[in-house]
Amino acid sequence: MQFKTYIAVGIIFVFVFRTHAAYAQESAFAIEQGFGQSTTGYAGGIFVLPVDDTKPDVSSIGLSYYSRPVQALFRLNAGLAFYSIDDDEASFKYLRLPAGLELCLGRKLQILPAAGLSGSYLLEYNPDAVTEDYLNSRSLFQLGWYGRLGIGFLMMDQYMINLAWQQNSDLSFKYKVNRFSPGGAPYSLDVKGYEGMLFLGIRYNIINSSNKPHRQPE
């Protein structure tokens, strides 16, 4: 049931972005490299500093598409990224599909706050470096959200270099930890992932024909 839900959400996002592109005044492809720190927890709202060296390292490389409606102060975006989380011998590889909304404040120098949802699929991990609880209850799919704040410098109306800080937080669990209450009753806790990351990227803007000046009839 969970897998079917992710497929349905993905189809909706693809339809929305493909339809919206026909009415956009700006379309751009971007490649981004990210790095930071990752952790897990039982409660929501855990924020992670990208340079906290006491936590597992996380890195990513991804490709995104941005589409801005005519005269809008925001862009819609969707992408595909490869994430790697490494902690001593434990290593986890994920394929992640983020989709969200980015505000664009400014012209040459832009302030770029953004937020959205993401779906992640577990590609690979080291079974010898994880707990028995993880092996018995791991989830191949995670649904999460992200928030970010960045700046971008636009060059020649076609290229933008952007730098951003981003917080990723799982909404669904990675795995479950089994516990016993003081009275001996068994219970389980949902373990979720949280990441603090820095991103450096470059975008290439495709100028739509709708933005080109139309020649007046003679």
mmCIF file of C-alpha atoms in Angstrom:
data_model
loop_
_atom_site.group_PDB
_atom_site.id
_atom_site.type_symbol
_atom_site.label_atom_id
_atom_site.label_comp_id
_atom_site.label_asym_id
_atom_site.label_seq_id
_atom_site.Cartn_x
_atom_site.Cartn_y
_atom_site.Cartn_z
ATOM 1 C CA MET A 1 0.000 0.000 0.000
ATOM 2 C CA GLN A 2 2.850 2.368 0.880
ATOM 3 C CA PHE A 3 4.617 1.646 -2.429
ATOM 4 C CA LYS A 4 1.421 2.380 -4.421
ATOM 5 C CA THR A 5 1.050 5.693 -2.569
ATOM 6 C CA TYR A 6 4.588 6.764 -3.549
ATOM 7 C CA ILE A 7 3.918 5.845 -7.192
ATOM 8 C CA ALA A 8 0.684 7.870 -7.229
ATOM 9 C CA VAL A 9 2.400 10.915 -5.684
ATOM 10 C CA GLY A 10 5.223 10.648 -8.212
ATOM 11 C CA ILE A 11 2.825 10.500 -11.168
ATOM 12 C CA ILE A 12 0.973 13.582 -9.895
ATOM 13 C CA PHE A 13 4.219 15.557 -9.529
ATOM 14 C CA VAL A 14 5.395 14.594 -13.031
ATOM 15 C CA PHE A 15 2.042 15.594 -14.552
ATOM 16 C CA VAL A 16 1.985 18.941 -12.737
ATOM 17 C CA PHE A 17 5.517 19.905 -13.721
ATOM 18 C CA ARG A 18 5.189 18.813 -17.349
ATOM 19 C CA THR A 19 1.913 20.713 -17.731
ATOM 20 C CA HIS A 20 3.276 23.775 -15.970
ATOM 21 C CA ALA A 21 6.359 23.989 -18.215
ATOM 22 C CA ALA A 22 4.179 25.043 -21.156
ATOM 23 C CA TYR A 23 3.246 28.255 -19.302
ATOM 24 C CA ALA A 24 6.656 29.031 -17.802
ATOM 25 C CA GLN A 25 8.727 32.147 -18.445
ATOM 26 C CA GLU A 26 11.846 30.394 -17.102
ATOM 27 C CA SER A 27 13.011 26.789 -17.311
ATOM 28 C CA ALA A 28 16.324 25.625 -15.889
ATOM 29 C CA PHE A 29 18.303 22.453 -15.314
ATOM 30 C CA ALA A 30 20.671 22.295 -12.343
ATOM 31 C CA ILE A 31 23.353 19.973 -11.049
ATOM 32 C CA GLU A 32 24.149 20.104 -7.328
ATOM 33 C CA GLN A 33 26.751 18.575 -5.052
ATOM 34 C CA GLY A 34 25.906 18.359 -1.363
ATOM 35 C CA PHE A 35 27.702 17.291 1.817
ATOM 36 C CA GLY A 36 26.947 17.378 5.523
ATOM 37 C CA GLN A 37 26.017 15.246 8.514
ATOM 38 C CA SER A 38 23.273 12.730 9.257
ATOM 39 C CA THR A 39 21.670 11.316 12.380
ATOM 40 C CA THR A 40 18.656 9.277 13.483
ATOM 41 C CA GLY A 41 16.153 9.844 16.256
ATOM 42 C CA TYR A 42 12.849 8.778 17.772
ATOM 43 C CA ALA A 43 11.225 12.235 17.843
ATOM 44 C CA GLY A 44 10.592 14.863 15.181
ATOM 45 C CA GLY A 45 12.240 18.260 14.908
ATOM 46 C CA ILE A 46 15.899 17.190 15.127
ATOM 47 C CA PHE A 47 18.154 19.742 13.421
ATOM 48 C CA VAL A 48 21.629 18.782 12.285
ATOM 49 C CA LEU A 49 24.584 21.080 11.646
ATOM 50 C CA PRO A 50 26.346 20.380 8.322
ATOM 51 C CA VAL A 51 29.813 20.606 9.956
ATOM 52 C CA ASP A 52 29.129 18.539 13.103
ATOM 53 C CA ASP A 53 31.903 15.931 12.789
ATOM 54 C CA THR A 54 30.513 13.687 15.544
ATOM 55 C CA LYS A 55 27.768 12.371 13.247
ATOM 56 C CA PRO A 56 27.821 10.164 10.130
ATOM 57 C CA ASP A 57 28.827 11.859 6.893
ATOM 58 C CA VAL A 58 26.277 12.311 4.122
ATOM 59 C CA SER A 59 26.952 13.344 0.523
ATOM 60 C CA SER A 60 24.829 13.679 -2.589
ATOM 61 C CA ILE A 61 24.917 14.461 -6.283
ATOM 62 C CA GLY A 62 21.740 15.287 -8.168
ATOM 63 C CA LEU A 63 20.016 16.800 -11.174
ATOM 64 C CA SER A 64 16.993 19.099 -10.855
ATOM 65 C CA TYR A 65 14.551 20.916 -13.112
ATOM 66 C CA TYR A 66 13.150 24.368 -12.220
ATOM 67 C CA SER A 67 10.102 25.994 -13.801
ATOM 68 C CA ARG A 68 8.919 29.549 -13.080
ATOM 69 C CA PRO A 69 5.414 30.712 -14.073
ATOM 70 C CA VAL A 70 5.033 33.982 -15.944
ATOM 71 C CA GLN A 71 5.584 36.976 -13.595
ATOM 72 C CA ALA A 72 5.694 34.676 -10.550
ATOM 73 C CA LEU A 73 7.920 35.141 -7.495
ATOM 74 C CA PHE A 74 8.482 31.398 -7.141
ATOM 75 C CA ARG A 75 9.779 28.371 -9.035
ATOM 76 C CA LEU A 76 8.537 24.797 -8.962
ATOM 77 C CA ASN A 77 11.224 22.152 -8.989
ATOM 78 C CA ALA A 78 11.676 18.389 -9.133
ATOM 79 C CA GLY A 79 14.801 16.277 -9.289
ATOM 80 C CA LEU A 80 16.670 13.026 -8.862
ATOM 81 C CA ALA A 81 19.624 12.627 -6.472
ATOM 82 C CA PHE A 82 21.962 9.897 -5.255
ATOM 83 C CA TYR A 83 22.619 10.021 -1.488
ATOM 84 C CA SER A 84 25.339 8.208 0.461
ATOM 85 C CA ILE A 85 25.427 8.026 4.283
ATOM 86 C CA ASP A 86 28.649 6.636 5.804
ATOM 87 C CA ASP A 87 29.380 5.858 9.457
ATOM 88 C CA ASP A 88 32.485 3.729 10.121
ATOM 89 C CA GLU A 89 31.684 0.381 8.448
ATOM 90 C CA ALA A 90 28.003 1.149 7.922
ATOM 91 C CA SER A 91 27.147 2.638 4.524
ATOM 92 C CA PHE A 92 23.716 3.368 3.088
ATOM 93 C CA LYS A 93 22.958 4.339 -0.517
ATOM 94 C CA TYR A 94 19.672 6.044 -1.439
ATOM 95 C CA LEU A 95 17.947 7.264 -4.566
ATOM 96 C CA ARG A 96 15.919 10.361 -3.705
ATOM 97 C CA LEU A 97 13.246 12.267 -5.649
ATOM 98 C CA PRO A 98 12.616 15.758 -4.217
ATOM 99 C CA ALA A 99 9.862 18.099 -5.413
ATOM 100 C CA GLY A 100 8.966 21.500 -4.031
ATOM 101 C CA LEU A 101 8.710 25.263 -4.334
ATOM 102 C CA GLU A 102 11.462 27.906 -4.292
ATOM 103 C CA LEU A 103 10.946 31.638 -3.818
ATOM 104 C CA CYS A 104 13.081 33.888 -6.037
ATOM 105 C CA LEU A 105 13.727 37.262 -4.421
ATOM 106 C CA GLY A 106 16.006 39.589 -6.367
ATOM 107 C CA ARG A 107 17.444 39.785 -9.856
ATOM 108 C CA LYS A 108 21.198 39.228 -10.221
ATOM 109 C CA LEU A 109 21.707 38.287 -6.587
ATOM 110 C CA GLN A 110 18.745 36.193 -5.447
ATOM 111 C CA ILE A 111 17.612 34.987 -2.024
ATOM 112 C CA LEU A 112 16.273 31.440 -2.460
ATOM 113 C CA PRO A 113 14.208 30.007 0.421
ATOM 114 C CA ALA A 114 12.629 26.674 -0.523
ATOM 115 C CA ALA A 115 10.675 23.728 0.880
ATOM 116 C CA GLY A 116 9.176 20.515 -0.406
ATOM 117 C CA LEU A 117 8.698 16.762 -0.110
ATOM 118 C CA SER A 118 10.946 13.879 -1.096
ATOM 119 C CA GLY A 119 10.703 10.131 -1.610
ATOM 120 C CA SER A 120 13.744 7.907 -0.979
ATOM 121 C CA TYR A 121 14.509 4.336 -1.998
ATOM 122 C CA LEU A 122 17.197 2.262 -0.259
ATOM 123 C CA LEU A 123 19.591 0.931 -2.893
ATOM 124 C CA GLU A 124 22.316 -0.702 -0.817
ATOM 125 C CA TYR A 125 23.668 -1.141 2.716
ATOM 126 C CA ASN A 126 26.173 -3.283 4.599
ATOM 127 C CA PRO A 127 24.210 -6.008 6.447
ATOM 128 C CA ASP A 128 27.197 -6.845 8.674
ATOM 129 C CA ALA A 129 27.301 -3.339 10.178
ATOM 130 C CA VAL A 130 23.668 -2.856 11.258
ATOM 131 C CA THR A 131 21.582 -4.022 14.211
ATOM 132 C CA GLU A 132 19.166 -6.925 14.274
ATOM 133 C CA ASP A 133 16.277 -4.476 14.702
ATOM 134 C CA TYR A 134 17.311 -2.800 11.438
ATOM 135 C CA LEU A 135 17.497 -6.104 9.559
ATOM 136 C CA ASN A 136 14.067 -7.176 10.812
ATOM 137 C CA SER A 137 12.148 -3.928 10.255
ATOM 138 C CA ARG A 138 13.992 -1.763 7.699
ATOM 139 C CA SER A 139 11.844 0.150 5.219
ATOM 140 C CA LEU A 140 12.979 0.370 1.607
ATOM 141 C CA PHE A 141 10.952 3.573 1.073
ATOM 142 C CA GLN A 142 10.922 6.821 3.050
ATOM 143 C CA LEU A 143 8.785 9.890 2.655
ATOM 144 C CA GLY A 144 10.343 13.100 3.941
ATOM 145 C CA TRP A 145 10.356 16.880 3.762
ATOM 146 C CA TYR A 146 13.096 19.431 3.312
ATOM 147 C CA GLY A 147 13.608 23.125 3.969
ATOM 148 C CA ARG A 148 16.465 25.213 2.643
ATOM 149 C CA LEU A 149 17.811 28.752 2.483
ATOM 150 C CA GLY A 150 20.212 29.734 -0.260
ATOM 151 C CA ILE A 151 21.601 32.508 -2.396
ATOM 152 C CA GLY A 152 22.122 32.539 -6.138
ATOM 153 C CA PHE A 153 24.126 34.719 -8.505
ATOM 154 C CA LEU A 154 22.683 35.044 -12.021
ATOM 155 C CA MET A 155 25.149 35.474 -14.899
ATOM 156 C CA MET A 156 24.208 36.397 -18.491
ATOM 157 C CA ASP A 157 20.561 35.456 -17.775
ATOM 158 C CA GLN A 158 21.411 31.823 -18.478
ATOM 159 C CA TYR A 159 23.682 30.614 -15.691
ATOM 160 C CA MET A 160 23.208 30.739 -11.940
ATOM 161 C CA ILE A 161 25.620 29.627 -9.218
ATOM 162 C CA ASN A 162 23.825 28.840 -5.970
ATOM 163 C CA LEU A 163 24.890 27.980 -2.420
ATOM 164 C CA ALA A 164 22.341 26.674 0.093
ATOM 165 C CA TRP A 165 21.920 25.118 3.527
ATOM 166 C CA GLN A 166 19.292 22.368 3.670
ATOM 167 C CA GLN A 167 17.608 20.355 6.425
ATOM 168 C CA ASN A 168 16.149 16.951 5.484
ATOM 169 C CA SER A 169 13.740 15.132 7.812
ATOM 170 C CA ASP A 170 11.985 11.790 7.397
ATOM 171 C CA LEU A 171 8.220 11.617 7.804
ATOM 172 C CA SER A 172 8.083 7.815 7.609
ATOM 173 C CA PHE A 173 10.357 5.471 9.559
ATOM 174 C CA LYS A 174 13.669 3.925 8.483
ATOM 175 C CA TYR A 175 13.297 1.009 10.883
ATOM 176 C CA LYS A 176 11.837 0.148 14.289
ATOM 177 C CA VAL A 177 13.596 -0.410 17.618
ATOM 178 C CA ASN A 178 12.051 -2.925 20.021
ATOM 179 C CA ARG A 179 11.922 -2.001 23.704
ATOM 180 C CA PHE A 180 10.370 -3.218 26.972
ATOM 181 C CA SER A 181 8.594 -1.005 29.485
ATOM 182 C CA PRO A 182 9.536 -1.130 33.204
ATOM 183 C CA GLY A 183 6.566 -3.466 33.632
ATOM 184 C CA GLY A 184 7.887 -5.813 30.952
ATOM 185 C CA ALA A 185 5.430 -4.900 28.176
ATOM 186 C CA PRO A 186 7.031 -4.855 24.704
ATOM 187 C CA TYR A 187 6.766 -1.785 22.488
ATOM 188 C CA SER A 188 8.566 -0.335 19.456
ATOM 189 C CA LEU A 189 9.880 3.083 18.443
ATOM 190 C CA ASP A 190 10.022 4.455 14.902
ATOM 191 C CA VAL A 191 13.546 5.532 13.956
ATOM 192 C CA LYS A 192 13.705 8.406 11.441
ATOM 193 C CA GLY A 193 16.579 10.089 9.663
ATOM 194 C CA TYR A 194 17.652 13.751 9.762
ATOM 195 C CA GLU A 195 20.345 15.546 7.759
ATOM 196 C CA GLY A 196 21.975 18.971 7.692
ATOM 197 C CA MET A 197 23.694 19.700 4.380
ATOM 198 C CA LEU A 198 25.453 22.379 2.331
ATOM 199 C CA PHE A 199 24.771 22.444 -1.421
ATOM 200 C CA LEU A 200 26.744 24.021 -4.236
ATOM 201 C CA GLY A 201 25.134 24.012 -7.668
ATOM 202 C CA ILE A 202 25.024 25.535 -11.112
ATOM 203 C CA ARG A 203 21.890 26.077 -13.199
ATOM 204 C CA TYR A 204 21.456 26.519 -16.908
ATOM 205 C CA ASN A 205 18.378 28.535 -17.863
ATOM 206 C CA ILE A 206 16.530 27.658 -21.056
ATOM 207 C CA ILE A 207 14.963 30.829 -22.485
ATOM 208 C CA ASN A 208 11.483 29.957 -23.716
ATOM 209 C CA SER A 209 10.237 31.274 -27.046
ATOM 210 C CA SER A 210 7.504 33.093 -25.135
ATOM 211 C CA ASN A 211 10.201 35.359 -23.649
ATOM 212 C CA LYS A 212 11.674 36.381 -26.996
ATOM 213 C CA PRO A 213 10.425 39.670 -28.478
ATOM 214 C CA HIS A 214 7.883 39.121 -31.238
ATOM 215 C CA ARG A 215 8.490 40.841 -34.552
ATOM 216 C CA GLN A 216 5.825 43.371 -35.438
ATOM 217 C CA PRO A 217 3.971 42.680 -38.704
ATOM 218 C CA GLU A 218 5.003 44.958 -41.562
#
